[in-house]
Coordinates of N, CA and C in Angstrom, one line a residue:
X14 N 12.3 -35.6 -11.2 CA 12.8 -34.9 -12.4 C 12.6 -33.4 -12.1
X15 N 13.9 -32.5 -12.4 CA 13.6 -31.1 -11.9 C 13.5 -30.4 -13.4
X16 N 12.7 -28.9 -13.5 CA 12.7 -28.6 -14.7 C 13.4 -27.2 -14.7
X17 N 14.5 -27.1 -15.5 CA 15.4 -26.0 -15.8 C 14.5 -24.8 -15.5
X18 N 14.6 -23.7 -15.4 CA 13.7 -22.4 -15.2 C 13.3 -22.1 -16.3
X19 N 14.2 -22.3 -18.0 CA 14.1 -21.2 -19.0 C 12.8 -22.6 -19.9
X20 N 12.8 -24.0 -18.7 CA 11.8 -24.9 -19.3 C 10.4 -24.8 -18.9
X21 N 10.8 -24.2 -17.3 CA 9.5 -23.9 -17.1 C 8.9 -22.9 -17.6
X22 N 9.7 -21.8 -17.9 CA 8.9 -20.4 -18.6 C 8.1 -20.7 -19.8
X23 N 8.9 -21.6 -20.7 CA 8.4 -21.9 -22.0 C 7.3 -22.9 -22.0
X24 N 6.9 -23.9 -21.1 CA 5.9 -24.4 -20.6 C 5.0 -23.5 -20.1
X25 N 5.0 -22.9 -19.2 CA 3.6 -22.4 -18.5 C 3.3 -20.9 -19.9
X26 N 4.6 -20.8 -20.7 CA 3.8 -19.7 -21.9 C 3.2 -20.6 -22.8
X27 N 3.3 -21.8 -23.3 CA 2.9 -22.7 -24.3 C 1.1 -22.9 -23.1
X28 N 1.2 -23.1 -22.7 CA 0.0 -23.7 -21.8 C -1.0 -22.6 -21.4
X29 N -0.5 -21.4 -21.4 CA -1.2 -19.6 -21.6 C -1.5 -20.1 -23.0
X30 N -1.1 -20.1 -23.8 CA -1.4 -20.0 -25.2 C -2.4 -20.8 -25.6
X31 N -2.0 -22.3 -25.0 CA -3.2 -23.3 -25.2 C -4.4 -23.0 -24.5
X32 N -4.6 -22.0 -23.6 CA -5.7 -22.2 -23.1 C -6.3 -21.1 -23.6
X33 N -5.5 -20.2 -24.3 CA -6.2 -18.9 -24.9 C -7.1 -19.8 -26.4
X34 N -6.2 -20.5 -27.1 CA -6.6 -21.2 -28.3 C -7.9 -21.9 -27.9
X35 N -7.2 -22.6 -27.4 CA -8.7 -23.6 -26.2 C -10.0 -22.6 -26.3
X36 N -10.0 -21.8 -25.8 CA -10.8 -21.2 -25.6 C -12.1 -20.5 -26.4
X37 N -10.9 -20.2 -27.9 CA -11.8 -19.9 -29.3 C -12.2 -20.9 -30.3
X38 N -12.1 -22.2 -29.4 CA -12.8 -23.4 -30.4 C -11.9 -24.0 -30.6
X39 N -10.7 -23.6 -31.0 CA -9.9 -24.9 -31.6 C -9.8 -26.5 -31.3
X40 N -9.9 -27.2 -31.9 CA -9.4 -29.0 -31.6 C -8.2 -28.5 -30.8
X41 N -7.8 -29.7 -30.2 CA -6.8 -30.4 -29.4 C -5.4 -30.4 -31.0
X42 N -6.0 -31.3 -32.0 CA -5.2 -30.8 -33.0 C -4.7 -29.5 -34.2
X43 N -5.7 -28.9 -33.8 CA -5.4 -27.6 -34.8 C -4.5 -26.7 -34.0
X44 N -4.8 -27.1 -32.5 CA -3.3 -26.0 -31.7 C -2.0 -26.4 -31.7
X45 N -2.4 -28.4 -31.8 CA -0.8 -28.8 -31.9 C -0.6 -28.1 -33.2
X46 N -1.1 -28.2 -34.5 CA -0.5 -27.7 -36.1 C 0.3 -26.3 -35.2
X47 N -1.1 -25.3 -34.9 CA -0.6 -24.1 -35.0 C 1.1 -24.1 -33.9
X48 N 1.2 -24.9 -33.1 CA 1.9 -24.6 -31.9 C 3.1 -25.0 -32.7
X49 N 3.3 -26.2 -33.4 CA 4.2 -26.9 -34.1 C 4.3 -28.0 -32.9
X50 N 3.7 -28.8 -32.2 CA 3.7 -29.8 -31.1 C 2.9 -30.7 -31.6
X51 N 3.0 -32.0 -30.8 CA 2.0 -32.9 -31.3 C 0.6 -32.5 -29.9
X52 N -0.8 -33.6 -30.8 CA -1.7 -33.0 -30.1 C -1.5 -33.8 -28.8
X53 N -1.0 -34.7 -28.1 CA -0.3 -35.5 -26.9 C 0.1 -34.6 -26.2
X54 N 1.1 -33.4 -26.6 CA 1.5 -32.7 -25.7 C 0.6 -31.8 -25.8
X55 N -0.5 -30.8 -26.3 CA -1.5 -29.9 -26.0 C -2.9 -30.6 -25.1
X56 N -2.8 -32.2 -25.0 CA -3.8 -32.7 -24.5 C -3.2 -32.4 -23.0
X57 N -1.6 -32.8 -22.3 CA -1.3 -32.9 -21.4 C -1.3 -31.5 -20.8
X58 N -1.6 -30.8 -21.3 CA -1.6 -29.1 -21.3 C -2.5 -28.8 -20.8
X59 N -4.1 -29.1 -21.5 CA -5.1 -28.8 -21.0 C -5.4 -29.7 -19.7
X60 N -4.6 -31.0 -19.5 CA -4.8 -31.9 -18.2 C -4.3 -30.8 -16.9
X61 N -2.9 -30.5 -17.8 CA -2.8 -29.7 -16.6 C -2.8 -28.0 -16.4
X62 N -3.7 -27.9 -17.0 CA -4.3 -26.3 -16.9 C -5.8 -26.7 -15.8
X63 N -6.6 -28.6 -16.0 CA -7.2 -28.1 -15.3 C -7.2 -28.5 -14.0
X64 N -6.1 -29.0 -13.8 CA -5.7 -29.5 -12.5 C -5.0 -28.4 -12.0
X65 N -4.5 -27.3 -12.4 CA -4.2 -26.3 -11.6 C -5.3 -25.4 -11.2
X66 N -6.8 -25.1 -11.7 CA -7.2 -24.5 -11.5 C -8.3 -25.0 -10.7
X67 N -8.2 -26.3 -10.5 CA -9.1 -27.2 -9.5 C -9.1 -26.8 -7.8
X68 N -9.9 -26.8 -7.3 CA -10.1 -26.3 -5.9 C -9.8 -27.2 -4.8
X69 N -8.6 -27.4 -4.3 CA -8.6 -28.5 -3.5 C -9.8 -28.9 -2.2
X70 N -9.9 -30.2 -2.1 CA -10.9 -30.2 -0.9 C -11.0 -29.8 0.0
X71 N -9.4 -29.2 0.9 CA -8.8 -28.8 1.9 C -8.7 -27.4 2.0
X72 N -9.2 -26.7 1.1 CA -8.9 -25.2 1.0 C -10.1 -24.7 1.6
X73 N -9.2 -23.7 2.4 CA -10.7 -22.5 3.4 C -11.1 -21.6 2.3
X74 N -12.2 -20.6 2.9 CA -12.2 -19.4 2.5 C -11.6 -18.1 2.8
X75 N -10.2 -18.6 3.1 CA -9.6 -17.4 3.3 C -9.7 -16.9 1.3
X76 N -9.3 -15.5 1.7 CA -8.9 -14.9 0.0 C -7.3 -15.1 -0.2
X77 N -6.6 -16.1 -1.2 CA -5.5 -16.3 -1.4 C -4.6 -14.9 -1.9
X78 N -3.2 -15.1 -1.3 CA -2.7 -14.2 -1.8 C -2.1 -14.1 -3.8
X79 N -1.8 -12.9 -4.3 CA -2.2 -13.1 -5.4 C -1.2 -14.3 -6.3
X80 N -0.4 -14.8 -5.8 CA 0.9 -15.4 -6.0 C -0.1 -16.9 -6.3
X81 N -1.2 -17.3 -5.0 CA -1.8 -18.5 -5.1 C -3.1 -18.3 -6.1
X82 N -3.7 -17.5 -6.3 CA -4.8 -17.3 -7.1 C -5.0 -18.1 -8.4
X83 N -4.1 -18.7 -8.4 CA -3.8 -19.7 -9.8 C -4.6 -20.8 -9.0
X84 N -4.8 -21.3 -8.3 CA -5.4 -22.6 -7.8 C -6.6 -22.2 -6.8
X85 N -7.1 -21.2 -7.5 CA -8.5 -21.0 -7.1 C -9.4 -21.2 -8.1
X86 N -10.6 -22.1 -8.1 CA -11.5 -22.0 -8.9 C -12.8 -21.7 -8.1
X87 N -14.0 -21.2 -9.1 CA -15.1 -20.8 -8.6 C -15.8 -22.1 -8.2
X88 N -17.0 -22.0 -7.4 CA -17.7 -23.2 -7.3 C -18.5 -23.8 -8.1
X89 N -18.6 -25.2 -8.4 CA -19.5 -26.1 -8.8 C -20.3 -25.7 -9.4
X90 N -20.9 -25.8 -10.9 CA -22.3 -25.0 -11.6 C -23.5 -26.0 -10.7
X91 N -23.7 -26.5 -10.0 CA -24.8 -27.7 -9.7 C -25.1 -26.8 -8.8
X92 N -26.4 -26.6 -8.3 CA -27.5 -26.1 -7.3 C -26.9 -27.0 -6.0
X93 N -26.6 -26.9 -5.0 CA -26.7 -27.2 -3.7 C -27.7 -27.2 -3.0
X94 N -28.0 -28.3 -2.6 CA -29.5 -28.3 -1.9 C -29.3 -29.6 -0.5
X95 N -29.7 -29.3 0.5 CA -29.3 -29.9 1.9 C -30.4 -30.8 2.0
X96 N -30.5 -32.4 2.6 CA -31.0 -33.2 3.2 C -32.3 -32.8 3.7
X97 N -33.3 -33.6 2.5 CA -34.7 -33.3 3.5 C -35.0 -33.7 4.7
X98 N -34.9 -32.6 5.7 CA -35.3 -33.4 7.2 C -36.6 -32.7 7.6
X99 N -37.5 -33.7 8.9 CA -38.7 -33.2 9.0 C -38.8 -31.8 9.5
X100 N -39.8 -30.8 9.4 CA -40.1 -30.0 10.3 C -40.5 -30.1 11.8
X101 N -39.9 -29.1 12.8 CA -40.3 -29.2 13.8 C -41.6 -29.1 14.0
X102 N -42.7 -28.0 13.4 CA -43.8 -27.6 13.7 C -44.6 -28.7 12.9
X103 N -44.4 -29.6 11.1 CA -45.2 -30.3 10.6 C -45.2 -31.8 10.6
X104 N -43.5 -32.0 10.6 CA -43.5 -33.0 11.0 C -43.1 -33.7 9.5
X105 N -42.9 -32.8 8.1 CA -43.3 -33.4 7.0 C -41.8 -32.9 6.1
X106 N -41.1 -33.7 5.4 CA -39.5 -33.1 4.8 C -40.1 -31.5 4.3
X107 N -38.7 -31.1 4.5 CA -39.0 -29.6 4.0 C -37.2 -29.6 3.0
X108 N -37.1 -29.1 2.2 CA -35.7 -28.8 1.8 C -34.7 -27.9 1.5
X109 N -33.9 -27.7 1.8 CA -33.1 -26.7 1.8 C -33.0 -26.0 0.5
X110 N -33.2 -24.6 0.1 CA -33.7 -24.0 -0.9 C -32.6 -24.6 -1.8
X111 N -32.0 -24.7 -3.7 CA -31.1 -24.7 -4.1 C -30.6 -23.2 -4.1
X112 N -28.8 -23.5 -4.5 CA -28.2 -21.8 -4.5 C -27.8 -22.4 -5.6
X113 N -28.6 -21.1 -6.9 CA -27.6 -21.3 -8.2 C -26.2 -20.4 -7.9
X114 N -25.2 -21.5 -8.8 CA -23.9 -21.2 -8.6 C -23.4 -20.9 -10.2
X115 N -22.2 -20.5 -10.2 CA -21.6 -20.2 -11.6 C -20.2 -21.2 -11.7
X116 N -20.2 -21.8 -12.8 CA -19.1 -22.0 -13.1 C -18.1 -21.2 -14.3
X117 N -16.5 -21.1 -14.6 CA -15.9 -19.6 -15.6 C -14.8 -20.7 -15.6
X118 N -14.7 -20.7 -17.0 CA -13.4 -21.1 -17.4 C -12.1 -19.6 -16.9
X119 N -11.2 -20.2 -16.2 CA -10.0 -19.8 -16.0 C -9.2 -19.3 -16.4
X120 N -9.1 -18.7 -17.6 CA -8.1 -18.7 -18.4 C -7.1 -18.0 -17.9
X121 N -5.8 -17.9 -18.6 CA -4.9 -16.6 -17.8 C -5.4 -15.4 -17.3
X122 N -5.9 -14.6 -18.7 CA -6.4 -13.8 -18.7 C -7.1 -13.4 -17.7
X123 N -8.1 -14.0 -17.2 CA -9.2 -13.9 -16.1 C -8.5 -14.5 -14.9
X124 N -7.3 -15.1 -14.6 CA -7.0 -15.3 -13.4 C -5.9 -14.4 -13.1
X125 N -5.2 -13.8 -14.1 CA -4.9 -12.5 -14.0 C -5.2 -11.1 -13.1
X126 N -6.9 -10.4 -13.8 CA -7.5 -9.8 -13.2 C -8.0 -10.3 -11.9
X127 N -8.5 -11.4 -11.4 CA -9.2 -11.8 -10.7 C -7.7 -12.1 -9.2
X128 N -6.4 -11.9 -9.9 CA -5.0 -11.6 -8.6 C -5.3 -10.5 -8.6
X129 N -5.3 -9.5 -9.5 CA -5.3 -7.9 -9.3 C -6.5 -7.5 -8.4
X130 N -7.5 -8.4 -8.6 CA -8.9 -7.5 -7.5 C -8.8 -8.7 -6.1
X131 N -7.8 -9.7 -6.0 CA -7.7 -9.9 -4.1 C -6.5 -9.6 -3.9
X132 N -6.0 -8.6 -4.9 CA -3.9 -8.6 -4.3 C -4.4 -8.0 -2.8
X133 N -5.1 -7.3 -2.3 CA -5.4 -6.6 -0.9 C -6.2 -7.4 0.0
X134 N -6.3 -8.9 -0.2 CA -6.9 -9.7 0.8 C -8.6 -10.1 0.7
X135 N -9.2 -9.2 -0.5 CA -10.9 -9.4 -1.1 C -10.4 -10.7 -1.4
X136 N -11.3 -11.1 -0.4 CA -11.6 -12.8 -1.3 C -12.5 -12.5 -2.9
X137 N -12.2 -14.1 -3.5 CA -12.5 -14.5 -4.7 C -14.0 -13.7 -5.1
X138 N -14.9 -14.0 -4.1 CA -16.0 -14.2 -4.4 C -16.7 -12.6 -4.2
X139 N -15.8 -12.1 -3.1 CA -16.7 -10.4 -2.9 C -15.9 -9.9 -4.6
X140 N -14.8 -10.2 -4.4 CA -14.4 -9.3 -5.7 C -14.9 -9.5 -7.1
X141 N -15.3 -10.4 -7.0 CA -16.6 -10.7 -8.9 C -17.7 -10.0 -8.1
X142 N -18.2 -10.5 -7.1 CA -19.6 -9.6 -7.1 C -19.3 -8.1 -7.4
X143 N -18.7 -7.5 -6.6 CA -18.0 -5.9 -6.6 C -18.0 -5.8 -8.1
X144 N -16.9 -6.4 -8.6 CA -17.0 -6.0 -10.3 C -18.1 -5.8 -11.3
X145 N -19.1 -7.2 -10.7 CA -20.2 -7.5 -12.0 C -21.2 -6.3 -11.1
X146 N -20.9 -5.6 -10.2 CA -22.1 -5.1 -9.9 C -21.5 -3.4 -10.0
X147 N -20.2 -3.3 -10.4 CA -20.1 -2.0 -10.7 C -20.5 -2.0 -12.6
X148 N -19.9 -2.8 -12.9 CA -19.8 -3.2 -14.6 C -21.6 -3.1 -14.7
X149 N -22.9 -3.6 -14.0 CA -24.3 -3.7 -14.3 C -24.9 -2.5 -13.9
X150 N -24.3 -1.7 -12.9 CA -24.8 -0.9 -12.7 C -24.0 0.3 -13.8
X151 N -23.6 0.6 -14.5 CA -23.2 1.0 -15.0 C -23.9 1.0 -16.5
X152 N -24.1 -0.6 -17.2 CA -24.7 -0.8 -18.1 C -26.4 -0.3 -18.0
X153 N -27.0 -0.5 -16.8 CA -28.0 0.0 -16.7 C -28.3 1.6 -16.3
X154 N -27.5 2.3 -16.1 CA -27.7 3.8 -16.0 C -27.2 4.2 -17.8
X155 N -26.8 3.3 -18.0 CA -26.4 3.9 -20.1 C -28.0 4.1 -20.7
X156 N -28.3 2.3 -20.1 CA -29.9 1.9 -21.0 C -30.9 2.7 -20.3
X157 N -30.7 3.0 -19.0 CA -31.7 3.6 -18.8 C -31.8 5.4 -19.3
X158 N -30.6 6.0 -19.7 CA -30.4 7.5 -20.2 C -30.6 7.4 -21.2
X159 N -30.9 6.3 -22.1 CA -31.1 5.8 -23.8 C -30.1 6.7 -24.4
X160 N -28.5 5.9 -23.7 CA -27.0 5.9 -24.5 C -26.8 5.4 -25.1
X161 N -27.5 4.0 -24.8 CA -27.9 3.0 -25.6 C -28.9 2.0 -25.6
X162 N -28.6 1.3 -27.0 CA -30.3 0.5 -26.8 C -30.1 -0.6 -25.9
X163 N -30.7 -1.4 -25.0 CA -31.0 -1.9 -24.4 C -30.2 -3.7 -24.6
X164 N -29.9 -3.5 -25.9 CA -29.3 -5.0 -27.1 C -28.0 -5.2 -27.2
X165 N -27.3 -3.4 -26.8 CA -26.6 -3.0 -26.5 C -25.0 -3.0 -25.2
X166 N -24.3 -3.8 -25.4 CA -23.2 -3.5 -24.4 C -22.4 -2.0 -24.5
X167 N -22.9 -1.7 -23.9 CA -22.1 0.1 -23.2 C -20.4 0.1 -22.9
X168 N -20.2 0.8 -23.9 CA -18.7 1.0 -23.9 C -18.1 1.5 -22.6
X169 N -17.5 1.2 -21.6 CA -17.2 2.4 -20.7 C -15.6 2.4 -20.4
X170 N -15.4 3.7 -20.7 CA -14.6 4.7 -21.3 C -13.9 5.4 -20.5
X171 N -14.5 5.9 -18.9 CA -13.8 6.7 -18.2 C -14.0 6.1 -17.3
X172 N -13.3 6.2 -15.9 CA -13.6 6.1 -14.4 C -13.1 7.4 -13.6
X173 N -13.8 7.6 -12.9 CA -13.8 8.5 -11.3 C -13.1 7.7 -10.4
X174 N -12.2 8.5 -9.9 CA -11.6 7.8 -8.7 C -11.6 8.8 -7.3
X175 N -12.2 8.3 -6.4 CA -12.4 9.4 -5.0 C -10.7 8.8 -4.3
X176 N -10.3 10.4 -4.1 CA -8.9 10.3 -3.4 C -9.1 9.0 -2.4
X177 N -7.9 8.3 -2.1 CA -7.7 8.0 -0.8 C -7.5 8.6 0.4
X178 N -8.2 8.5 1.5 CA -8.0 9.1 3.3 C -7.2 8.0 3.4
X179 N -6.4 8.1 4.2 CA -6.1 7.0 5.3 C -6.8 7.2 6.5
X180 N -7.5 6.3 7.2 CA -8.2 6.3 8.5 C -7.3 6.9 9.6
X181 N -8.1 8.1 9.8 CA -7.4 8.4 11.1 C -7.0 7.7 12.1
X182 N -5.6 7.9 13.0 CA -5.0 7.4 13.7 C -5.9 7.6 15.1
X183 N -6.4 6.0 15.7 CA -6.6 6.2 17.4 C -6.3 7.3 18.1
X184 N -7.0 7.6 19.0 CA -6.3 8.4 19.9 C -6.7 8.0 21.0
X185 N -6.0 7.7 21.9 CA -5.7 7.5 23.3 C -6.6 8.2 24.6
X186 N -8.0 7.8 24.5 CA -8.6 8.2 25.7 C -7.7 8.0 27.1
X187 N -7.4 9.0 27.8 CA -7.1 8.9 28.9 C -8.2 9.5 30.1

């Protein structure tokens, strides 16, 4: 079954919508009321909001281009931790440290921005660190000038932008 174009638009906007709703608490039923749908079709919505944003098993770490960035999700909240094997020097299991990980609901919104910061080929993962570490470093130069109190999220208001160079062109040792 193929779906007309003006059916898919109005699908993938109803399913924006549900996941925005979704998002501020609503039941499964209070979005069908508000949507005028039943809640069968808002359940199939969020089935498939989360199967698009599911990470297939087969996927590298290349950084997707921004067209695919809808079927990128972050990794796993669960700690990763490797097979106790012995030490060479004791002889006795040792274990692979865990790495806490993050898991982030998806929403449009956020998969939105998060096409806009790899549309240039940053994978998923440099580009949140880049952000949460301009965004912290920023909050911490406010609390530390006592712009604000410390309990405080820091408005920020302006950005600096350093021109672009293009990297000079090779030149041809002869």
């Amino acid at each position: 079954m193929t779906t007309a174009p003006e059916d898919a638009d109005a699908l993938a906007k109803r399913r924006a919508t549900v996941a925005q709703l979704r998002a501020t608490g609503l039941s499964l039923r209070e979005i069908a009321a508000e949507l005028g749908t039943t809640k069968d079709a808002v359940y199939r919505d969020t089935q498939a909001l989360s199967r698009d944003t599911a990470t297939p098993p087969d996927q590298d770490c290349r950084a997707p281009v921004a067209p695919d960035i809808l079927a990128v999700a972050l990794p796993a909240a669960t700690p990763q931790s490797g097979p106790a094997t012995p030490s060479r020097d004791t002889a006795t299991p040792t274990a692979t440290p865990a790495v806490p990980t993050l898991t982030v609901p998806l929403d449009p919104a956020l998969l939105a921005d998060l096409a806009t910061l790899t549309r240039n080929g940053t994978s998923p993962q440099a580009a949140i660190r880049r952000a949460l570490a301009y965004v912290a470093g920023t909050y911490r130069q406010a609390w530390e000038a006592g712009v604000y109190p410390r309990d405080t999220n820091p408005v920020i208001e302006r950005h600096s932008y350093v021109p672009y160079r293009p990297p000079a062109p090779e030149q041809a040792h002869t």
